[in-house]
Amino acid sequence: VPDSTLHWFDMGPEPSFVAIRFFTEPDGWVGHFTGTDIAQKFPRYEKDPAP
């Protein structure tokens, strides 16, 4: 995700992933929460039901 781009992600009900993040400053990993409700306007990730 480009610098200064507002973003979010839904890890789903059973998160299992690896993320690699690169920063040029030590404090770059700190999240800055906006308090916006935009994520509520999109469908949530739900685990597929068993066949």
Tab-separated table of C-alpha atoms in Angstrom:
chain	number	residue	atom	x	y	z
A	1	VAL	CA	0.000	0.000	0.000
A	2	PRO	CA	1.542	3.334	-0.991
A	3	ASP	CA	2.578	5.785	1.721
A	4	SER	CA	-0.234	7.963	3.117
A	5	THR	CA	-2.973	5.807	1.545
A	6	LEU	CA	-5.909	5.131	3.867
A	7	HIS	CA	-6.549	1.385	3.949
A	8	TRP	CA	-7.912	-1.467	6.027
A	9	PHE	CA	-8.280	-5.204	5.704
A	10	ASP	CA	-10.537	-7.875	7.129
A	11	MET	CA	-8.581	-10.813	8.569
A	12	GLY	CA	-11.694	-12.983	8.632
A	13	PRO	CA	-12.894	-15.230	11.453
A	14	GLU	CA	-9.750	-17.427	11.490
A	15	PRO	CA	-6.747	-15.266	10.524
A	16	SER	CA	-3.753	-17.148	9.154
A	17	PHE	CA	-1.320	-15.081	7.111
A	18	VAL	CA	2.134	-13.548	7.010
A	19	ALA	CA	2.739	-9.883	6.229
A	20	ILE	CA	6.033	-8.286	5.292
A	21	ARG	CA	6.272	-4.542	5.707
A	22	PHE	CA	9.214	-2.330	4.767
A	23	PHE	CA	9.807	1.088	6.319
A	24	THR	CA	12.507	3.730	6.059
A	25	GLU	CA	11.822	5.083	9.567
A	26	PRO	CA	11.559	3.038	12.809
A	27	ASP	CA	8.200	4.596	13.728
A	28	GLY	CA	6.667	3.671	10.347
A	29	TRP	CA	4.998	0.535	11.725
A	30	VAL	CA	2.741	2.514	14.071
A	31	GLY	CA	-0.879	2.521	12.873
A	32	HIS	CA	-2.760	5.803	12.693
A	33	PHE	CA	-6.445	5.050	13.186
A	34	THR	CA	-8.877	7.430	11.475
A	35	GLY	CA	-12.069	6.548	13.325
A	36	THR	CA	-13.972	6.487	10.020
A	37	ASP	CA	-16.784	3.998	9.415
A	38	ILE	CA	-15.965	3.409	5.734
A	39	ALA	CA	-15.120	-0.279	6.336
A	40	GLN	CA	-18.716	-0.817	7.516
A	41	LYS	CA	-19.921	0.030	3.993
A	42	PHE	CA	-18.242	-3.063	2.501
A	43	PRO	CA	-19.079	-6.763	2.971
A	44	ARG	CA	-17.056	-8.545	5.630
A	45	TYR	CA	-14.908	-11.556	4.831
A	46	GLU	CA	-16.750	-14.665	5.993
A	47	LYS	CA	-15.420	-18.206	5.946
A	48	ASP	CA	-17.034	-20.317	3.204
A	49	PRO	CA	-19.466	-22.877	4.606
A	50	ALA	CA	-18.363	-26.508	4.376
A	51	PRO	CA	-19.667	-28.248	1.207
